[in-house]
Amino acid sequence: MTNIESRHSNILDHPYSSGPEPFKIKMVESIQLINREEREAALKRAGLNLFNLPSDHVFIDLLTDSGTGAMSDEQWSSMMKGDESYAGSPSFFRLQSAIQDIMGFPFILPTHQGRAAENVLHSTMIKEGDVIPGNSHFDTTKAHIELRHAKAVDCTIDECFDPVLDYPFKGNVDIDKLKKVVGETDNSKIPFVLITVTNNSGGGQPVSLANIREVSEFCKSEGLQLFIDAARFAENAWFIKHREVGQENRDIREIIREVFSYADGATMSAKKDAIVNMGGFIALRDEKLYEDCSSYSILFEGYLTYGGMTGRDVEALATGLYEGTEEDYLTSRIGRVRAFGDALHEAGVPTIRPPGGHAIYVDAKRFLPHIDQEQFPAQALTCELYLEAGVRGVEIGTVLNDRDPETGKNRPPALELMRLAIPRRVYTDNHLAYVKDAIVRLYERRDSIKGLRFSYEPGVLRHFRARFEWVE
Ligand code: F0G
């Protein structure tokens, strides 16, 4: 345990009143539920991999919260102001000023999405044989590290791997694990330490301010750089405000500024907390590093002031950064996810507790104890949920975790999960109640669900393209 206390002895008692959404809906998209027979045929054509489904065959799409949010009227109007100049667009300067204002970093490089930011930063900083300690690196992050024959070492606290433990900051870095990795490694082989907020692979769980500060102090004492994977930094700041002792009266933006003040830089997938459909960036404190990254940025992404984005996307992103860090919006969003998670929990469905900021994670090991992890229980569950109700979730388990690059063996993770990610400002509580009822029905007939095996397994990031068949 780290030295974090919860303001509430039992965080389930936290007064999460999400209340009505602080927006009304101007435009709608129709969705339709195709019938069971059509869903069976579609899933078969997809090779039992929901990434392969045409999205108009999906009724409620909880595959990801990435790039799937609904932009506001302000964002759509910003798009009209987007300036498409190749170099020196005013839209770039507006984004730069928004990032300086909200995060406090002087230098920025736009990129077309989060993994592109990783590609540029990692190309600049990571060499073969390097070690990057962190808290449950996201899959693209880990893949970019491994592509460079370097190693991502997970130093997340053990509490994160106990699905029923109600701990307020399960995303935290275990300082002792971090010290051990650093102690065993030549510091010149650690280009940076990485904190992901919130911790997506480990249940959407937040990292406390105290933990970020402690990691930062340790990094400084060792002469190491600290980077933040900022995809869900605003949701993380909301949790700090509502769960961490002494933070309750602070402004969310003040907390955000403090979080980033401890880091040397950040990579951002703007498709999450900046509520845009496409975009990302690198934010840096050091001018020399900015210069070094610039070359790769131009090579991979485009000129420095657009980096793979159109001017209109850059404008929508600048506006979205402000909207995504508004407290009323965050309270409503996180409250909505929480209510969905609590409803499943109360119905007896095993989920990761407490609910994450952007998603609910169903615990497939406890849901389907009769299916061995080598037969991909979480993947099997996503298939069943689609067949049952036309709902698309995603596997965060053995398939995603890939094979060990050294041994070539599957590496079943401690948590085998079906993630139901909630897009921002898209679905109502009625949609989520429908999903909950479908999962409860599945739980009642869970013994009938079968495991899977690969019929096709691609090399890199296999979960996107793999195909499966049922094990009889
Ligand atoms: N970091 C985190 C924590 C992420 O969750 C993601 C993407 C990325 C980096 C990469 O960003 O997609 O813009 O290239 N997560 C999505 C998800 C795909 O579904 O969780 P990207």
Short mmCIF file of C-alpha atoms and ligand atoms in Angstrom, two decimals:
data_model
loop_
_atom_site.label_atom_id
_atom_site.label_comp_id
_atom_site.label_asym_id
_atom_site.label_seq_id
_atom_site.Cartn_x
_atom_site.Cartn_y
_atom_site.Cartn_z
CA MET A 1 0.00 0.00 0.00
CA THR A 2 1.22 3.48 -0.74
CA ASN A 3 0.56 6.34 1.64
CA ILE A 4 -2.71 7.33 0.06
CA GLU A 5 -5.84 7.46 2.13
CA SER A 6 -9.32 7.70 0.79
CA ARG A 7 -11.46 10.57 1.97
CA HIS A 8 -14.17 7.95 2.32
CA SER A 9 -13.55 4.76 4.22
CA ASN A 10 -15.72 2.95 1.71
CA ILE A 11 -15.57 4.66 -1.63
CA LEU A 12 -18.76 2.93 -2.71
CA ASP A 13 -20.52 5.30 -0.33
CA HIS A 14 -19.25 8.26 -2.29
CA PRO A 15 -22.10 10.58 -3.19
CA TYR A 16 -22.02 10.17 -6.97
CA SER A 17 -25.02 12.10 -8.07
CA SER A 18 -24.60 12.35 -11.79
CA GLY A 19 -27.83 14.32 -12.25
CA PRO A 20 -29.01 15.38 -15.66
CA GLU A 21 -26.40 15.86 -18.38
CA PRO A 22 -25.21 19.47 -18.71
CA PHE A 23 -26.17 19.53 -22.40
CA LYS A 24 -29.12 18.96 -24.69
CA ILE A 25 -29.04 17.05 -27.98
CA LYS A 26 -29.27 18.91 -31.30
CA MET A 27 -28.54 16.11 -33.77
CA VAL A 28 -29.16 12.38 -33.61
CA GLU A 29 -28.02 9.32 -35.56
CA SER A 30 -30.35 6.37 -35.95
CA ILE A 31 -29.18 2.91 -34.92
CA GLN A 32 -30.85 -0.41 -35.53
CA LEU A 33 -30.74 -3.87 -34.06
CA ILE A 34 -30.46 -6.56 -36.72
CA ASN A 35 -32.09 -9.87 -35.78
CA ARG A 36 -30.38 -12.80 -34.05
CA GLU A 37 -29.91 -14.81 -37.26
CA GLU A 38 -28.26 -11.84 -38.98
CA ARG A 39 -26.01 -11.28 -35.97
CA GLU A 40 -24.94 -14.93 -36.03
CA ALA A 41 -24.07 -14.67 -39.72
CA ALA A 42 -22.23 -11.36 -39.23
CA LEU A 43 -20.17 -12.73 -36.32
CA LYS A 44 -19.25 -15.81 -38.33
CA ARG A 45 -18.09 -13.65 -41.25
CA ALA A 46 -16.09 -11.59 -38.75
CA GLY A 47 -14.20 -14.69 -37.58
CA LEU A 48 -15.56 -14.18 -34.04
CA ASN A 49 -13.57 -10.94 -33.82
CA LEU A 50 -15.74 -7.89 -33.27
CA PHE A 51 -13.16 -5.58 -34.85
CA ASN A 52 -14.13 -7.22 -38.15
CA LEU A 53 -17.83 -6.31 -37.88
CA PRO A 54 -19.31 -3.55 -40.05
CA SER A 55 -20.46 -1.00 -37.46
CA ASP A 56 -23.97 -0.77 -38.93
CA HIS A 57 -24.38 -4.36 -37.74
CA VAL A 58 -23.76 -3.13 -34.19
CA PHE A 59 -26.64 -1.70 -32.14
CA ILE A 60 -24.74 -0.19 -29.19
CA ASP A 61 -21.03 0.23 -29.77
CA LEU A 62 -18.92 0.11 -26.62
CA LEU A 63 -15.78 -1.05 -28.44
CA THR A 64 -13.94 2.09 -27.44
CA ASP A 65 -14.31 5.60 -26.06
CA SER A 66 -11.61 6.68 -28.52
CA GLY A 67 -12.66 9.09 -31.24
CA THR A 68 -16.30 8.07 -30.73
CA GLY A 69 -17.48 11.06 -28.68
CA ALA A 70 -20.05 13.61 -29.83
CA MET A 71 -18.59 17.04 -30.55
CA SER A 72 -20.39 20.12 -29.25
CA ASP A 73 -21.85 23.03 -31.22
CA GLU A 74 -18.80 25.04 -30.09
CA GLN A 75 -16.45 22.42 -31.52
CA TRP A 76 -18.34 22.27 -34.81
CA SER A 77 -18.19 26.05 -35.06
CA SER A 78 -14.47 25.97 -34.28
CA MET A 79 -14.04 23.70 -37.27
CA MET A 80 -15.29 26.43 -39.57
CA LYS A 81 -12.45 28.63 -38.30
CA GLY A 82 -9.81 26.01 -39.02
CA ASP A 83 -7.02 27.49 -41.14
CA GLU A 84 -5.53 24.99 -43.56
CA SER A 85 -2.17 26.71 -44.14
CA TYR A 86 0.64 24.21 -44.48
CA ALA A 87 2.88 26.23 -42.13
CA GLY A 88 2.13 28.67 -39.32
CA SER A 89 -1.65 28.18 -39.17
CA PRO A 90 -3.38 30.31 -36.51
CA SER A 91 -5.23 27.10 -35.54
CA PHE A 92 -1.90 25.66 -34.42
CA PHE A 93 -1.20 28.68 -32.23
CA ARG A 94 -4.64 28.38 -30.66
CA LEU A 95 -3.93 24.73 -29.84
CA GLN A 96 -0.49 25.60 -28.48
CA SER A 97 -1.98 28.24 -26.24
CA ALA A 98 -4.71 25.85 -25.00
CA ILE A 99 -2.11 23.20 -24.11
CA GLN A 100 0.14 25.77 -22.44
CA ASP A 101 -2.83 27.07 -20.47
CA ILE A 102 -4.27 23.70 -19.40
CA MET A 103 -1.16 21.52 -19.09
CA GLY A 104 1.61 24.08 -18.70
CA PHE A 105 4.02 22.66 -21.31
CA PRO A 106 5.76 25.25 -23.52
CA PHE A 107 6.48 23.05 -26.57
CA ILE A 108 3.99 21.03 -28.55
CA LEU A 109 3.99 18.81 -31.62
CA PRO A 110 0.59 17.87 -33.05
CA THR A 111 0.22 14.27 -34.28
CA HIS A 112 -2.65 12.47 -35.95
CA GLN A 113 -3.41 10.35 -32.86
CA GLY A 114 -1.89 9.01 -29.64
CA ARG A 115 0.20 6.17 -31.08
CA ALA A 116 1.70 8.62 -33.57
CA ALA A 117 2.86 10.74 -30.65
CA GLU A 118 4.36 7.57 -29.18
CA ASN A 119 6.04 6.76 -32.48
CA VAL A 120 7.71 10.18 -32.67
CA LEU A 121 8.73 10.29 -29.01
CA HIS A 122 9.94 6.69 -28.91
CA SER A 123 11.90 7.08 -32.15
CA THR A 124 13.69 9.97 -30.50
CA MET A 125 14.22 8.53 -27.04
CA ILE A 126 14.14 4.71 -27.03
CA LYS A 127 17.08 2.51 -28.08
CA GLU A 128 17.45 -1.28 -28.23
CA GLY A 129 17.84 -2.79 -24.76
CA ASP A 130 16.16 0.12 -22.95
CA VAL A 131 13.70 -0.33 -20.11
CA ILE A 132 10.57 1.78 -19.62
CA PRO A 133 8.97 1.24 -16.21
CA GLY A 134 5.36 2.35 -15.78
CA ASN A 135 1.85 1.45 -14.63
CA SER A 136 0.21 -0.96 -17.10
CA HIS A 137 1.40 0.53 -20.40
CA PHE A 138 -1.35 0.70 -23.01
CA ASP A 139 -1.06 -1.89 -25.81
CA THR A 140 0.11 0.51 -28.54
CA THR A 141 2.64 1.97 -26.11
CA LYS A 142 3.98 -1.45 -25.23
CA ALA A 143 4.04 -2.46 -28.90
CA HIS A 144 6.01 0.68 -29.82
CA ILE A 145 8.49 -0.07 -27.02
CA GLU A 146 8.86 -3.72 -28.07
CA LEU A 147 9.20 -2.76 -31.75
CA ARG A 148 12.42 -1.01 -30.69
CA HIS A 149 13.59 -4.15 -28.84
CA ALA A 150 13.13 -2.38 -25.53
CA LYS A 151 11.10 -3.57 -22.55
CA ALA A 152 8.03 -2.18 -20.79
CA VAL A 153 8.09 -3.14 -17.11
CA ASP A 154 4.79 -2.98 -15.26
CA CYS A 155 5.15 -1.48 -11.77
CA THR A 156 1.45 -1.04 -10.99
CA ILE A 157 0.46 -1.62 -7.34
CA ASP A 158 -0.77 -5.13 -6.51
CA GLU A 159 -4.16 -3.73 -5.44
CA CYS A 160 -4.88 -3.17 -9.14
CA PHE A 161 -4.91 -6.90 -9.79
CA ASP A 162 -7.48 -7.68 -7.12
CA PRO A 163 -10.75 -7.17 -9.00
CA VAL A 164 -12.96 -6.98 -5.90
CA LEU A 165 -10.82 -4.69 -3.78
CA ASP A 166 -12.37 -1.27 -3.44
CA TYR A 167 -9.29 0.93 -3.45
CA PRO A 168 -9.45 4.56 -4.61
CA PHE A 169 -6.27 4.74 -6.71
CA LYS A 170 -5.72 1.32 -8.21
CA GLY A 171 -3.78 2.90 -11.08
CA ASN A 172 -0.90 3.94 -8.81
CA VAL A 173 2.73 3.08 -9.41
CA ASP A 174 4.26 0.83 -6.74
CA ILE A 175 7.29 2.88 -5.69
CA ASP A 176 9.11 -0.19 -4.36
CA LYS A 177 8.67 -2.07 -7.65
CA LEU A 178 9.87 1.02 -9.50
CA LYS A 179 12.92 1.37 -7.24
CA LYS A 180 13.73 -2.29 -7.78
CA VAL A 181 13.63 -2.00 -11.59
CA VAL A 182 15.69 1.18 -11.49
CA GLY A 183 18.13 -0.43 -9.03
CA GLU A 184 18.66 -3.37 -11.38
CA THR A 185 19.08 -1.27 -14.52
CA ASP A 186 21.76 1.13 -15.67
CA ASN A 187 20.03 4.54 -15.58
CA SER A 188 21.33 5.32 -19.06
CA LYS A 189 19.07 2.48 -20.26
CA ILE A 190 15.93 4.11 -18.83
CA PRO A 191 14.94 6.88 -21.28
CA PHE A 192 11.91 7.74 -19.15
CA VAL A 193 9.41 6.44 -16.63
CA LEU A 194 5.81 6.48 -17.90
CA ILE A 195 2.63 7.07 -15.91
CA THR A 196 -0.63 6.40 -17.76
CA VAL A 197 -3.65 8.35 -16.47
CA THR A 198 -6.10 6.85 -16.01
CA ASN A 199 -4.74 3.36 -16.17
CA ASN A 200 -6.70 1.93 -19.14
CA SER A 201 -5.34 -1.62 -19.28
CA GLY A 202 -5.84 -2.04 -15.52
CA GLY A 203 -9.51 -1.08 -15.33
CA GLY A 204 -9.64 2.67 -16.08
CA GLN A 205 -8.40 3.27 -12.56
CA PRO A 206 -6.97 6.63 -11.47
CA VAL A 207 -3.50 7.55 -10.21
CA SER A 208 -3.32 9.85 -7.18
CA LEU A 209 -1.61 13.21 -7.14
CA ALA A 210 0.54 12.07 -4.20
CA ASN A 211 1.70 9.06 -6.20
CA ILE A 212 2.59 11.14 -9.25
CA ARG A 213 4.51 13.53 -6.97
CA GLU A 214 6.34 10.67 -5.28
CA VAL A 215 7.31 9.07 -8.61
CA SER A 216 8.48 12.46 -9.86
CA GLU A 217 10.65 13.05 -6.78
CA PHE A 218 12.19 9.62 -7.17
CA CYS A 219 12.83 10.19 -10.89
CA LYS A 220 14.50 13.54 -10.12
CA SER A 221 16.72 11.93 -7.47
CA GLU A 222 17.82 9.36 -10.06
CA GLY A 223 18.17 11.85 -12.91
CA LEU A 224 15.37 10.12 -14.85
CA GLN A 225 12.72 11.77 -16.97
CA LEU A 226 9.04 11.29 -16.24
CA PHE A 227 6.42 11.21 -18.99
CA ILE A 228 2.66 10.99 -18.75
CA ASP A 229 0.38 9.15 -21.17
CA ALA A 230 -2.35 11.75 -20.85
CA ALA A 231 -5.22 10.17 -22.83
CA ARG A 232 -7.64 10.45 -19.88
CA PHE A 233 -5.94 13.14 -17.78
CA ALA A 234 -9.16 15.07 -17.12
CA GLU A 235 -11.04 12.05 -15.78
CA ASN A 236 -8.00 11.29 -13.63
CA ALA A 237 -8.02 14.83 -12.22
CA TRP A 238 -11.73 14.49 -11.39
CA PHE A 239 -10.96 11.36 -9.35
CA ILE A 240 -8.12 13.18 -7.55
CA LYS A 241 -10.51 15.96 -6.60
CA HIS A 242 -13.19 13.57 -5.36
CA ARG A 243 -11.09 10.85 -3.74
CA GLU A 244 -7.85 12.33 -2.47
CA VAL A 245 -7.49 13.92 0.95
CA GLY A 246 -7.08 17.69 0.73
CA GLN A 247 -7.97 17.99 -2.96
CA GLU A 248 -11.74 18.39 -2.63
CA ASN A 249 -11.86 22.19 -2.76
CA ARG A 250 -9.52 22.65 -5.68
CA ASP A 251 -10.41 23.51 -9.22
CA ILE A 252 -10.01 20.60 -11.67
CA ARG A 253 -7.75 22.74 -13.89
CA GLU A 254 -5.53 23.59 -10.92
CA ILE A 255 -5.12 19.86 -10.21
CA ILE A 256 -4.33 19.20 -13.87
CA ARG A 257 -1.63 21.88 -13.86
CA GLU A 258 -0.07 20.35 -10.76
CA VAL A 259 -0.13 16.82 -12.24
CA PHE A 260 1.75 17.94 -15.35
CA SER A 261 4.14 20.15 -13.36
CA TYR A 262 5.74 16.90 -12.15
CA ALA A 263 6.41 15.60 -15.68
CA ASP A 264 8.97 16.35 -18.37
CA GLY A 265 6.42 15.75 -21.08
CA ALA A 266 3.29 13.96 -22.19
CA THR A 267 1.86 12.09 -25.13
CA MET A 268 -1.83 12.57 -25.73
CA SER A 269 -4.47 10.69 -27.64
CA ALA A 270 -6.90 13.61 -27.98
CA LYS A 271 -9.60 11.16 -29.09
CA LYS A 272 -10.45 10.56 -25.45
CA ASP A 273 -10.55 13.47 -23.00
CA ALA A 274 -10.37 16.21 -25.64
CA ILE A 275 -13.58 14.77 -27.18
CA VAL A 276 -12.44 14.88 -30.81
CA ASN A 277 -12.77 12.19 -33.45
CA MET A 278 -9.11 12.39 -34.47
CA GLY A 279 -5.96 14.00 -33.08
CA GLY A 280 -3.10 13.86 -30.64
CA PHE A 281 0.06 15.63 -29.61
CA ILE A 282 3.35 15.55 -27.75
CA ALA A 283 3.85 18.23 -25.08
CA LEU A 284 7.37 18.92 -23.83
CA ARG A 285 9.24 21.08 -21.35
CA ASP A 286 12.71 20.83 -22.88
CA GLU A 287 13.57 22.72 -26.06
CA LYS A 288 16.40 20.38 -27.07
CA LEU A 289 14.10 17.35 -26.88
CA TYR A 290 11.50 19.28 -28.86
CA GLU A 291 14.13 19.94 -31.54
CA ASP A 292 15.09 16.25 -31.61
CA CYS A 293 11.47 15.09 -31.86
CA SER A 294 10.74 17.67 -34.57
CA SER A 295 12.74 15.78 -37.20
CA TYR A 296 10.75 12.57 -36.67
CA SER A 297 7.56 14.55 -36.46
CA ILE A 298 8.14 16.05 -39.91
CA LEU A 299 9.17 12.67 -41.27
CA PHE A 300 6.20 10.69 -39.90
CA GLU A 301 3.42 13.20 -39.34
CA GLY A 302 3.89 16.30 -41.45
CA TYR A 303 5.01 19.85 -40.86
CA LEU A 304 5.35 20.98 -37.22
CA THR A 305 2.23 23.12 -37.13
CA TYR A 306 -0.24 20.51 -38.35
CA GLY A 307 1.36 17.11 -37.65
CA GLY A 308 -1.09 14.86 -39.46
CA MET A 309 -4.20 16.85 -38.61
CA THR A 310 -6.29 19.22 -40.70
CA GLY A 311 -6.52 22.80 -39.43
CA ARG A 312 -10.20 22.25 -38.59
CA ASP A 313 -9.36 19.21 -36.47
CA VAL A 314 -6.74 21.26 -34.65
CA GLU A 315 -9.38 23.92 -33.84
CA ALA A 316 -11.89 21.36 -32.59
CA LEU A 317 -9.17 19.87 -30.39
CA ALA A 318 -8.27 23.22 -28.83
CA THR A 319 -11.95 23.80 -27.96
CA GLY A 320 -12.39 20.21 -26.80
CA LEU A 321 -9.52 20.50 -24.32
CA TYR A 322 -11.48 23.19 -22.47
CA GLU A 323 -14.82 21.32 -22.64
CA GLY A 324 -13.30 18.03 -21.54
CA THR A 325 -11.85 19.63 -18.41
CA GLU A 326 -15.10 21.21 -17.19
CA GLU A 327 -16.16 19.84 -13.85
CA ASP A 328 -19.93 19.59 -14.56
CA TYR A 329 -19.26 17.59 -17.69
CA LEU A 330 -16.82 15.26 -15.91
CA THR A 331 -19.20 14.73 -12.96
CA SER A 332 -21.97 13.75 -15.33
CA ARG A 333 -19.78 11.49 -17.44
CA ILE A 334 -18.05 9.64 -14.64
CA GLY A 335 -21.33 9.42 -12.69
CA ARG A 336 -23.02 7.81 -15.69
CA VAL A 337 -20.28 5.17 -16.04
CA ARG A 338 -20.42 4.59 -12.29
CA ALA A 339 -24.20 4.07 -12.27
CA PHE A 340 -23.90 1.51 -15.08
CA GLY A 341 -21.14 -0.33 -13.20
CA ASP A 342 -23.06 -0.27 -9.93
CA ALA A 343 -26.18 -1.67 -11.63
CA LEU A 344 -24.18 -4.63 -12.97
CA HIS A 345 -22.52 -5.16 -9.61
CA GLU A 346 -25.83 -5.11 -7.76
CA ALA A 347 -27.19 -7.70 -10.21
CA GLY A 348 -24.31 -9.99 -9.16
CA VAL A 349 -22.23 -9.69 -12.35
CA PRO A 350 -18.48 -9.83 -11.55
CA THR A 351 -16.83 -6.56 -12.58
CA ILE A 352 -13.71 -4.68 -11.62
CA ARG A 353 -14.45 -2.56 -8.59
CA PRO A 354 -14.63 0.35 -8.31
CA PRO A 355 -15.87 1.28 -11.81
CA GLY A 356 -13.32 3.03 -14.02
CA GLY A 357 -13.65 6.54 -15.41
CA HIS A 358 -14.36 5.67 -19.02
CA ALA A 359 -15.40 2.03 -18.99
CA ILE A 360 -16.79 -0.91 -17.07
CA TYR A 361 -14.66 -4.03 -17.08
CA VAL A 362 -16.45 -7.36 -16.71
CA ASP A 363 -14.24 -9.95 -15.00
CA ALA A 364 -14.27 -12.88 -17.43
CA LYS A 365 -12.32 -15.21 -15.12
CA ARG A 366 -15.10 -15.07 -12.55
CA PHE A 367 -17.90 -14.87 -15.14
CA LEU A 368 -16.66 -17.96 -17.04
CA PRO A 369 -14.57 -19.97 -14.55
CA HIS A 370 -15.05 -23.10 -16.69
CA ILE A 371 -13.07 -21.61 -19.62
CA ASP A 372 -9.27 -21.81 -19.43
CA GLN A 373 -7.44 -18.52 -20.08
CA GLU A 374 -5.74 -20.16 -23.09
CA GLN A 375 -9.26 -20.42 -24.57
CA PHE A 376 -9.82 -16.67 -24.31
CA PRO A 377 -12.82 -16.34 -21.97
CA ALA A 378 -13.05 -12.55 -22.37
CA GLN A 379 -13.08 -12.85 -26.16
CA ALA A 380 -15.78 -15.53 -25.88
CA LEU A 381 -17.83 -13.17 -23.71
CA THR A 382 -17.64 -10.31 -26.25
CA CYS A 383 -18.98 -12.71 -28.91
CA GLU A 384 -21.86 -13.84 -26.69
CA LEU A 385 -22.82 -10.27 -25.83
CA TYR A 386 -22.96 -9.38 -29.50
CA LEU A 387 -25.11 -12.42 -30.26
CA GLU A 388 -27.37 -11.68 -27.32
CA ALA A 389 -27.98 -7.98 -27.87
CA GLY A 390 -25.98 -6.50 -30.76
CA VAL A 391 -23.64 -4.82 -28.26
CA ARG A 392 -19.94 -4.57 -29.08
CA GLY A 393 -17.39 -4.62 -26.25
CA VAL A 394 -13.70 -5.46 -26.46
CA GLU A 395 -11.37 -8.08 -25.01
CA ILE A 396 -8.64 -6.85 -22.66
CA GLY A 397 -7.09 -10.18 -21.83
CA THR A 398 -4.92 -12.97 -23.17
CA VAL A 399 -5.49 -12.11 -26.85
CA LEU A 400 -4.56 -8.46 -26.33
CA ASN A 401 -1.59 -9.29 -24.15
CA ASP A 402 0.04 -11.11 -27.05
CA ARG A 403 2.92 -13.55 -26.91
CA ASP A 404 6.14 -12.98 -25.01
CA PRO A 405 8.63 -11.78 -27.65
CA GLU A 406 11.36 -13.95 -26.08
CA THR A 407 9.57 -17.23 -25.34
CA GLY A 408 6.85 -16.97 -28.03
CA LYS A 409 4.29 -18.16 -25.46
CA ASN A 410 0.92 -16.56 -24.70
CA ARG A 411 1.16 -14.43 -21.59
CA PRO A 412 -2.27 -14.62 -19.89
CA PRO A 413 -2.60 -11.44 -17.81
CA ALA A 414 -3.69 -11.36 -14.16
CA LEU A 415 -6.98 -9.77 -15.22
CA GLU A 416 -9.01 -11.25 -18.07
CA LEU A 417 -11.57 -8.60 -18.98
CA MET A 418 -14.35 -7.59 -21.32
CA ARG A 419 -14.24 -3.79 -21.48
CA LEU A 420 -17.39 -1.82 -22.17
CA ALA A 421 -16.09 1.65 -22.99
CA ILE A 422 -18.59 4.47 -22.90
CA PRO A 423 -18.25 7.06 -25.69
CA ARG A 424 -18.53 10.64 -24.45
CA ARG A 425 -21.94 12.39 -24.81
CA VAL A 426 -23.31 9.62 -27.08
CA TYR A 427 -25.49 7.06 -25.26
CA THR A 428 -28.25 7.66 -22.71
CA ASP A 429 -28.90 5.79 -19.47
CA ASN A 430 -31.59 3.82 -21.35
CA HIS A 431 -28.98 2.43 -23.72
CA LEU A 432 -26.82 1.41 -20.78
CA ALA A 433 -29.79 -0.19 -18.97
CA TYR A 434 -30.40 -2.30 -22.08
CA VAL A 435 -26.76 -3.43 -22.07
CA LYS A 436 -26.94 -4.24 -18.39
CA ASP A 437 -30.06 -6.43 -18.85
CA ALA A 438 -28.35 -8.32 -21.69
CA ILE A 439 -25.26 -9.03 -19.56
CA VAL A 440 -27.42 -10.21 -16.67
CA ARG A 441 -29.17 -12.65 -19.03
CA LEU A 442 -25.77 -13.93 -20.19
CA TYR A 443 -24.67 -14.36 -16.61
CA GLU A 444 -27.73 -16.48 -15.89
CA ARG A 445 -26.83 -18.84 -18.74
CA ARG A 446 -23.05 -18.56 -18.40
CA ASP A 447 -22.49 -22.33 -18.26
CA SER A 448 -23.58 -22.57 -21.91
CA ILE A 449 -20.75 -20.28 -23.12
CA LYS A 450 -17.81 -21.98 -24.86
CA GLY A 451 -14.13 -21.07 -25.25
CA LEU A 452 -12.29 -20.13 -28.45
CA ARG A 453 -9.11 -20.92 -30.33
CA PHE A 454 -7.30 -19.07 -33.11
CA SER A 455 -8.06 -19.96 -36.71
CA TYR A 456 -5.74 -17.14 -37.84
CA GLU A 457 -3.18 -15.32 -35.70
CA PRO A 458 -1.31 -12.31 -37.10
CA GLY A 459 2.07 -11.17 -35.70
CA VAL A 460 1.93 -7.60 -34.40
CA LEU A 461 -1.10 -6.39 -32.36
CA ARG A 462 -2.88 -9.65 -33.11
CA HIS A 463 -6.17 -8.74 -31.43
CA PHE A 464 -7.15 -6.38 -34.26
CA ARG A 465 -7.04 -8.97 -37.04
CA ALA A 466 -7.14 -12.42 -35.43
CA ARG A 467 -9.88 -14.91 -36.34
CA PHE A 468 -11.29 -17.55 -34.00
CA GLU A 469 -13.44 -20.65 -33.87
CA TRP A 470 -15.45 -22.12 -30.99
CA VAL A 471 -13.88 -24.99 -29.05
CA GLU A 472 -16.46 -27.80 -28.89
N1 F0G B 1 -2.62 5.55 -24.54
C1 F0G B 1 -3.76 5.13 -23.97
C2 F0G B 1 -3.87 5.08 -22.47
C3 F0G B 1 -4.82 4.71 -24.77
O1 F0G B 1 -5.94 4.28 -24.18
C4 F0G B 1 -4.68 4.77 -26.18
C5 F0G B 1 -5.76 4.33 -27.05
C6 F0G B 1 -3.48 5.22 -26.72
C7 F0G B 1 -2.47 5.61 -25.87
C8 F0G B 1 -3.26 5.30 -28.21
O2 F0G B 1 -3.96 6.37 -28.74
O3 F0G B 1 -5.65 5.31 -30.26
O4 F0G B 1 -5.11 7.74 -30.40
O5 F0G B 1 -3.48 6.06 -31.16
N2 F0G B 1 -6.76 3.70 -26.63
C9 F0G B 1 -7.92 3.29 -27.38
C10 F0G B 1 -8.78 2.43 -26.53
C11 F0G B 1 -7.65 2.73 -28.73
O6 F0G B 1 -9.74 1.84 -27.07
O7 F0G B 1 -8.55 2.35 -25.32
P1 F0G B 1 -4.58 6.35 -30.23
#
